[in-house]
Short mmCIF file of C-alpha atoms and ligand atoms in Angstrom, two decimals:
data_model
loop_
_atom_site.label_atom_id
_atom_site.label_comp_id
_atom_site.label_asym_id
_atom_site.label_seq_id
_atom_site.Cartn_x
_atom_site.Cartn_y
_atom_site.Cartn_z
CA MET R 90 0.00 0.00 0.00
CA THR R 91 2.21 2.80 -1.27
CA TYR R 92 1.03 6.29 -0.50
CA ASP R 93 0.91 8.69 -3.46
CA PRO R 94 1.82 12.18 -2.14
CA ASN R 95 0.25 13.72 -5.24
CA ASN R 96 -3.28 12.47 -4.54
CA ILE R 97 -5.92 15.19 -4.43
CA PHE R 98 -6.43 15.10 -0.66
CA ALA R 99 -2.68 15.40 -0.03
CA LYS R 100 -2.78 18.53 -2.16
CA ILE R 101 -5.73 19.85 -0.15
CA LEU R 102 -3.83 19.15 3.11
CA ARG R 103 -0.83 21.07 1.79
CA GLY R 104 -3.07 23.97 0.76
CA GLU R 105 -2.24 23.55 -2.93
CA ILE R 106 -5.92 23.01 -3.80
CA PRO R 107 -8.76 24.82 -2.03
CA CYS R 108 -11.52 23.13 -0.07
CA ASN R 109 -14.69 24.23 1.68
CA LYS R 110 -13.44 23.59 5.20
CA VAL R 111 -15.76 22.75 8.08
CA TYR R 112 -13.26 21.73 10.76
CA GLU R 113 -9.53 21.46 11.37
CA ASP R 114 -7.32 20.51 14.27
CA GLU R 115 -3.82 19.07 14.57
CA TYR R 116 -5.01 15.57 13.62
CA ALA R 117 -7.69 16.03 10.98
CA LEU R 118 -9.22 18.22 8.31
CA ALA R 119 -12.90 18.11 7.34
CA PHE R 120 -14.41 19.66 4.24
CA HIS R 121 -17.49 19.44 2.05
CA ASP R 122 -17.43 16.82 -0.69
CA ILE R 123 -17.19 18.45 -4.12
CA ASN R 124 -19.91 16.14 -5.46
CA PRO R 125 -22.33 15.72 -2.54
CA GLN R 126 -24.48 12.60 -2.39
CA ALA R 127 -26.66 13.86 0.49
CA PRO R 128 -27.70 17.33 1.73
CA VAL R 129 -24.78 17.07 4.15
CA HIS R 130 -21.74 15.26 2.75
CA VAL R 131 -18.48 16.00 4.52
CA LEU R 132 -15.13 14.22 4.27
CA VAL R 133 -12.80 13.88 7.25
CA ILE R 134 -9.16 13.07 6.53
CA PRO R 135 -6.25 12.42 8.89
CA LYS R 136 -3.14 14.59 8.78
CA GLY R 137 -0.78 11.84 7.74
CA GLU R 138 0.14 9.71 4.77
CA TYR R 139 -2.29 6.77 4.98
CA VAL R 140 -4.12 5.14 2.10
CA SER R 141 -6.97 3.50 4.00
CA MET R 142 -8.15 2.08 7.30
CA ALA R 143 -5.75 -0.90 7.24
CA ASP R 144 -2.48 1.03 7.06
CA PHE R 145 -3.82 3.84 9.26
CA THR R 146 -4.79 1.56 12.13
CA ALA R 147 -1.61 -0.53 11.74
CA ASP R 148 0.93 2.27 11.38
CA ALA R 149 -0.37 5.59 12.70
CA PRO R 150 0.62 6.75 16.18
CA ASP R 151 -2.04 6.17 18.84
CA GLU R 152 -2.44 9.92 19.33
CA LEU R 153 -3.29 10.43 15.66
CA ILE R 154 -5.77 7.53 15.60
CA THR R 155 -7.49 8.87 18.68
CA GLY R 156 -7.44 12.45 17.44
CA PHE R 157 -8.75 11.52 14.02
CA PHE R 158 -11.73 9.51 15.27
CA ARG R 159 -12.47 12.16 17.87
CA ALA R 160 -12.54 14.72 15.05
CA VAL R 161 -15.07 12.62 13.12
CA GLY R 162 -17.38 12.66 16.13
CA THR R 163 -16.82 16.37 16.72
CA VAL R 164 -17.65 17.21 13.11
CA ALA R 165 -20.88 15.17 13.21
CA LYS R 166 -21.85 16.99 16.40
CA GLU R 167 -20.96 20.45 15.07
CA LEU R 168 -22.97 19.77 11.91
CA GLY R 169 -26.04 19.09 14.09
CA LEU R 170 -26.32 15.49 12.93
CA VAL R 171 -26.28 13.61 16.23
CA GLU R 172 -29.98 13.93 17.08
CA PRO R 173 -31.45 13.30 13.59
CA GLY R 174 -28.81 10.71 12.78
CA TYR R 175 -26.18 10.31 10.13
CA ARG R 176 -23.96 7.74 8.42
CA THR R 177 -20.19 7.35 8.32
CA LEU R 178 -18.50 5.36 5.57
CA ALA R 179 -14.90 4.69 4.52
CA ASN R 180 -14.24 3.07 1.16
CA ALA R 181 -11.07 0.98 0.79
CA GLY R 182 -9.74 -0.48 -2.40
CA ALA R 183 -11.25 -1.59 -5.68
CA HIS R 184 -14.31 -3.48 -4.42
CA ALA R 185 -15.41 -0.38 -2.52
CA HIS R 186 -14.65 1.97 -5.44
CA GLN R 187 -12.20 4.05 -3.42
CA GLU R 188 -11.34 6.96 -5.72
CA VAL R 189 -8.89 8.95 -3.63
CA PRO R 190 -6.00 6.99 -2.06
CA HIS R 191 -5.85 8.99 1.18
CA LEU R 192 -7.96 7.66 4.06
CA HIS R 193 -11.22 9.57 4.35
CA ILE R 194 -14.43 9.08 6.26
CA HIS R 195 -17.58 10.28 4.58
CA ILE R 196 -20.24 11.80 6.83
CA PHE R 197 -23.69 11.76 5.23
CA GLY R 198 -26.78 13.38 6.74
CA GLY R 199 -29.60 15.85 6.41
CA VAL R 200 -32.26 13.38 5.23
CA PRO R 201 -33.32 9.80 5.99
CA LEU R 202 -30.56 7.89 4.21
CA GLY R 203 -32.30 4.63 3.35
CA PRO R 204 -30.74 1.19 3.57
CA MET R 205 -27.02 0.85 4.18
CA LEU R 206 -26.22 -1.13 1.02
CA ASP R 207 -27.88 -2.52 -2.04
CA ARG R 208 -30.14 -5.35 -0.85
CA GLN R 209 -28.95 -7.81 -3.50
CA PHE R 210 -26.87 -9.77 -0.97
CA SER R 211 -29.49 -9.74 1.78
CA ASN R 212 -31.59 -12.80 2.71
CA ASN R 213 -34.39 -10.57 4.02
P1 LIG I 168 -14.12 7.63 -2.40
O1 LIG I 168 -14.84 7.02 -3.57
O2 LIG I 168 -12.62 7.61 -2.60
O3 LIG I 168 -14.56 7.05 -1.10
O4 LIG I 168 -14.60 9.12 -2.33
C1 LIG I 168 -13.87 10.20 -2.83
C2 LIG I 168 -14.73 11.43 -2.66
O5 LIG I 168 -13.91 12.55 -2.85
C3 LIG I 168 -15.88 11.52 -3.67
O6 LIG I 168 -17.11 11.59 -2.97
C4 LIG I 168 -15.55 12.78 -4.47
O7 LIG I 168 -16.70 13.52 -4.80
C5 LIG I 168 -14.65 13.55 -3.51
N1 LIG I 168 -13.67 14.40 -4.17
C6 LIG I 168 -12.86 14.07 -5.21
N2 LIG I 168 -12.07 15.11 -5.53
C7 LIG I 168 -12.39 16.11 -4.67
C8 LIG I 168 -11.90 17.45 -4.51
O8 LIG I 168 -11.01 17.93 -5.22
N3 LIG I 168 -12.47 18.19 -3.51
C9 LIG I 168 -13.44 17.70 -2.70
N4 LIG I 168 -13.93 18.51 -1.77
N5 LIG I 168 -13.92 16.45 -2.84
C10 LIG I 168 -13.40 15.66 -3.81
#
């Protein structure tokens, strides 16, 4: 899992490309998705070179892992999503159609979001 320092989110982290920022601290940056798939669609990315959940949780310092997940919760709260509810999602690799190879957690909200996945694999 080689990290590409020229991926689009690395450029956003370095300030080379603008973003519509909603939150930032020393561990994480959160910004609106450029192509929203819900009324609220925010991406939260860690400040470090990690492709996805596997390398992040294996290699990142504990402080960054804690700070990053705390930021996800803080962003959901600051966006007013806790009471109505929301969804978090992190795509990894080809089967999940991960487009940007820098770990990111999507936060979706603002409307009832429907079922979690296509029901084609469900027995119900
Ligand atoms: P993935 O499929 O990798 O989980 O999701 C990547 C997300 O990044 C997509 O929802 C896409 O709309 C978003 N995205 C791609 N390029 C940019 C960009 O330059 N700026 C922002 N704000 N979002 C982007």
